[in-house]
C-alpha cells in the first residue's frame, strides 16, 4: 500500500510522462511537415516510449492500492524554429524530468517506502540514458551547424536510431 504522499508524487510523475509524450509528438509532427522523416520517426518512437513510461506508473499506482490520475494536458507548441531548437528543448525537458524523478525518490525515502523506491530505480537508470542520448544528438548538431548535407545525413542517422529506440522500449 502506498501513502498519500507517494501516491501524489507518482501521479505528478504520470503527468510529466504524459506531457513528455505530447511534447515529443508535437515535435515529431512538425519535423514530418518539414521533410525531416528520420527525425520524425525518432521522435514518434520517443513519444511512444514516454507513453510507456506513463503506463508503467499508472499500473504500479493501481497495483499498490492507490488511484492513478489521468491528467489534462497543456497543448504543446505547433511550430519549432529549427531541428537544433527541437533537440535543445528535448534535452532541457529531460533534465527537468530527471529532477522530478529524483523528487519521487526523495519522497519514497522520507516515507520509508522501499518498494516504490526500488520500482523507481528503473526510471533513474532510464534518465541517465535519455540525457546521454539527448546530449550526443545535441553535440552532433553543434558540429553540423547549418550545413545542409550534414543535416541530411543526420536525418538518415536518426531514422536508424528510431529503430533501436523502439527495441529499447
Ligand atoms: Fe520518461 Fe524521457 O522521460
Coordinates of C-alpha atoms and ligand atoms in Angstrom, one line a residue:
X1 CA 0.0 0.0 0.0
X2 CA 1.4 3.4 -0.9
X3 CA 1.0 6.5 1.3
X4 CA -0.9 9.6 0.1
X5 CA 2.4 11.5 -0.4
X6 CA 3.9 8.8 -2.5
X7 CA 0.7 8.5 -4.5
X8 CA 0.7 12.2 -5.2
X9 CA 4.4 12.2 -6.2
X10 CA 3.7 9.3 -8.6
X11 CA 0.6 11.0 -10.0
X12 CA 2.7 14.1 -10.7
X13 CA 5.2 11.9 -12.5
X14 CA 2.4 10.3 -14.6
X15 CA 1.5 13.8 -15.7
X16 CA 5.2 14.6 -16.6
X17 CA 5.5 11.5 -18.7
X18 CA 2.2 12.2 -20.4
X19 CA 3.3 15.8 -21.1
X20 CA 6.6 14.5 -22.5
X21 CA 4.8 12.1 -24.8
X22 CA 2.6 15.0 -26.1
X23 CA 5.6 17.4 -26.4
X24 CA 7.6 14.9 -28.5
X25 CA 4.6 14.0 -30.6
X26 CA 4.3 17.7 -31.5
X27 CA 8.0 17.8 -32.4
X28 CA 7.6 14.7 -34.5
X29 CA 4.7 16.1 -36.4
X30 CA 6.5 19.4 -37.0
X31 CA 9.6 17.6 -38.2
X32 CA 7.5 15.5 -40.6
X33 CA 6.0 18.6 -42.1
X34 CA 9.5 20.0 -42.6
X35 CA 10.6 16.9 -44.6
X36 CA 12.8 15.5 -41.8
X37 CA 11.4 12.0 -41.9
X38 CA 14.2 10.4 -39.9
X39 CA 13.9 12.9 -37.1
X40 CA 10.1 12.5 -37.2
X41 CA 10.4 8.6 -36.9
X42 CA 12.8 9.0 -34.0
X43 CA 10.5 11.5 -32.2
X44 CA 7.4 9.4 -32.8
X45 CA 9.2 6.4 -31.3
X46 CA 10.3 8.6 -28.4
X47 CA 6.8 9.8 -27.8
X48 CA 5.6 6.2 -27.7
X49 CA 8.3 5.4 -25.2
X50 CA 7.2 8.2 -22.9
X51 CA 3.6 6.9 -23.1
X52 CA 5.0 3.5 -22.0
X53 CA 6.8 5.2 -19.0
X54 CA 3.4 6.7 -18.1
X55 CA 1.5 3.4 -18.4
X56 CA 4.1 1.6 -16.2
X57 CA 3.5 4.2 -13.5
X58 CA -0.3 4.1 -13.8
X59 CA -0.3 0.3 -13.4
X60 CA 2.1 0.5 -10.4
X61 CA 0.0 3.1 -8.6
X62 CA -3.2 1.0 -9.1
X63 CA -1.5 -2.3 -8.1
X64 CA -0.2 -0.7 -4.9
X65 CA -3.6 0.3 -3.7
X66 CA -3.6 3.9 -5.0
X67 CA -5.6 5.5 -7.7
X68 CA -3.8 6.7 -10.8
X69 CA -5.0 10.1 -12.1
X70 CA -5.2 10.5 -15.9
X71 CA -4.3 14.2 -16.3
X72 CA -5.4 17.0 -18.5
X73 CA -2.6 18.2 -20.7
X74 CA -1.5 21.6 -22.0
X75 CA -1.3 21.9 -25.8
X76 CA 2.3 21.7 -26.9
X77 CA 3.7 24.2 -29.5
X78 CA 2.8 23.7 -33.2
X79 CA 5.9 25.4 -34.6
X80 CA 9.6 24.9 -33.7
X81 CA 12.3 27.2 -35.0
X82 CA 14.8 24.5 -36.2
X83 CA 15.9 20.9 -35.7
X84 CA 18.6 22.3 -33.3
X85 CA 16.0 24.0 -31.3
X86 CA 13.9 20.8 -31.1
X87 CA 16.8 18.8 -29.6
X88 CA 17.8 21.6 -27.2
X89 CA 14.3 21.7 -25.9
X90 CA 14.2 17.9 -25.7
X91 CA 17.4 17.9 -23.6
X92 CA 16.1 20.7 -21.3
X93 CA 12.9 18.8 -20.9
X94 CA 14.7 15.5 -20.0
X95 CA 16.8 17.4 -17.4
X96 CA 13.5 18.5 -15.8
X97 CA 12.1 15.0 -15.9
X98 CA 15.2 13.8 -14.1
X99 CA 14.7 16.4 -11.3
X100 CA 11.2 15.2 -11.0
X101 CA 12.2 11.5 -10.8
X102 CA 14.7 12.4 -8.1
X103 CA 12.0 14.2 -6.2
X104 CA 9.8 11.0 -6.3
X105 CA 12.8 9.0 -5.0
X106 CA 13.2 11.5 -2.1
X107 CA 9.6 11.2 -1.2
X108 CA 9.9 7.4 -1.2
X109 CA 12.9 7.6 1.2
X110 CA 11.2 10.1 3.5
X111 CA 8.1 7.8 3.6
X112 CA 10.2 4.7 4.1
X113 CA 8.6 3.2 1.0
X114 CA 11.3 0.9 -0.2
X115 CA 9.1 -1.0 -2.6
X116 CA 8.3 2.2 -4.6
X117 CA 11.9 3.3 -4.2
X118 CA 13.0 0.0 -5.8
X119 CA 10.5 0.4 -8.6
X120 CA 11.7 4.0 -9.3
X121 CA 15.3 2.8 -9.9
X122 CA 14.3 1.7 -13.4
X123 CA 13.4 5.4 -14.1
X124 CA 16.6 6.6 -12.5
X125 CA 18.6 4.5 -15.0
X126 CA 16.4 5.4 -17.9
X127 CA 17.0 9.1 -17.3
X128 CA 20.8 8.6 -17.4
X129 CA 20.4 7.0 -20.8
X130 CA 17.9 9.6 -22.1
X131 CA 20.0 12.5 -21.0
X132 CA 23.1 11.0 -22.5
X133 CA 21.3 10.3 -25.8
X134 CA 20.0 13.9 -26.0
X135 CA 23.5 15.3 -25.3
X136 CA 25.0 13.1 -28.0
X137 CA 22.4 14.3 -30.5
X138 CA 23.0 18.0 -29.5
X139 CA 26.8 17.5 -29.9
X140 CA 26.2 16.2 -33.4
X141 CA 24.0 19.1 -34.3
X142 CA 26.7 21.5 -33.0
X143 CA 29.2 20.0 -35.3
X144 CA 26.8 20.1 -38.3
X145 CA 25.8 23.8 -37.8
X146 CA 23.9 25.0 -40.8
X147 CA 25.5 22.5 -43.3
X148 CA 22.6 21.2 -45.4
X149 CA 24.4 18.0 -46.4
X150 CA 25.2 17.3 -42.7
X151 CA 21.6 17.7 -41.8
X152 CA 20.6 15.3 -44.5
X153 CA 22.9 12.7 -43.1
X154 CA 21.8 13.5 -39.5
X155 CA 18.2 12.8 -40.6
X156 CA 19.2 9.4 -42.0
X157 CA 21.1 8.6 -38.8
X158 CA 18.1 9.3 -36.7
X159 CA 16.0 7.1 -38.9
X160 CA 18.1 4.1 -37.9
X161 CA 18.2 5.3 -34.2
X162 CA 14.4 5.3 -34.2
X163 CA 14.6 1.5 -34.8
X164 CA 16.9 0.9 -31.9
X165 CA 14.8 3.2 -29.7
X166 CA 11.8 1.0 -30.3
X167 CA 13.8 -2.0 -29.4
X168 CA 15.0 -0.4 -26.2
X169 CA 11.5 0.4 -25.1
Ligands
LIG1 FE1 10.1 9.4 -19.4 FE2 12.1 10.9 -21.2 O1 11.5 10.6 -19.6

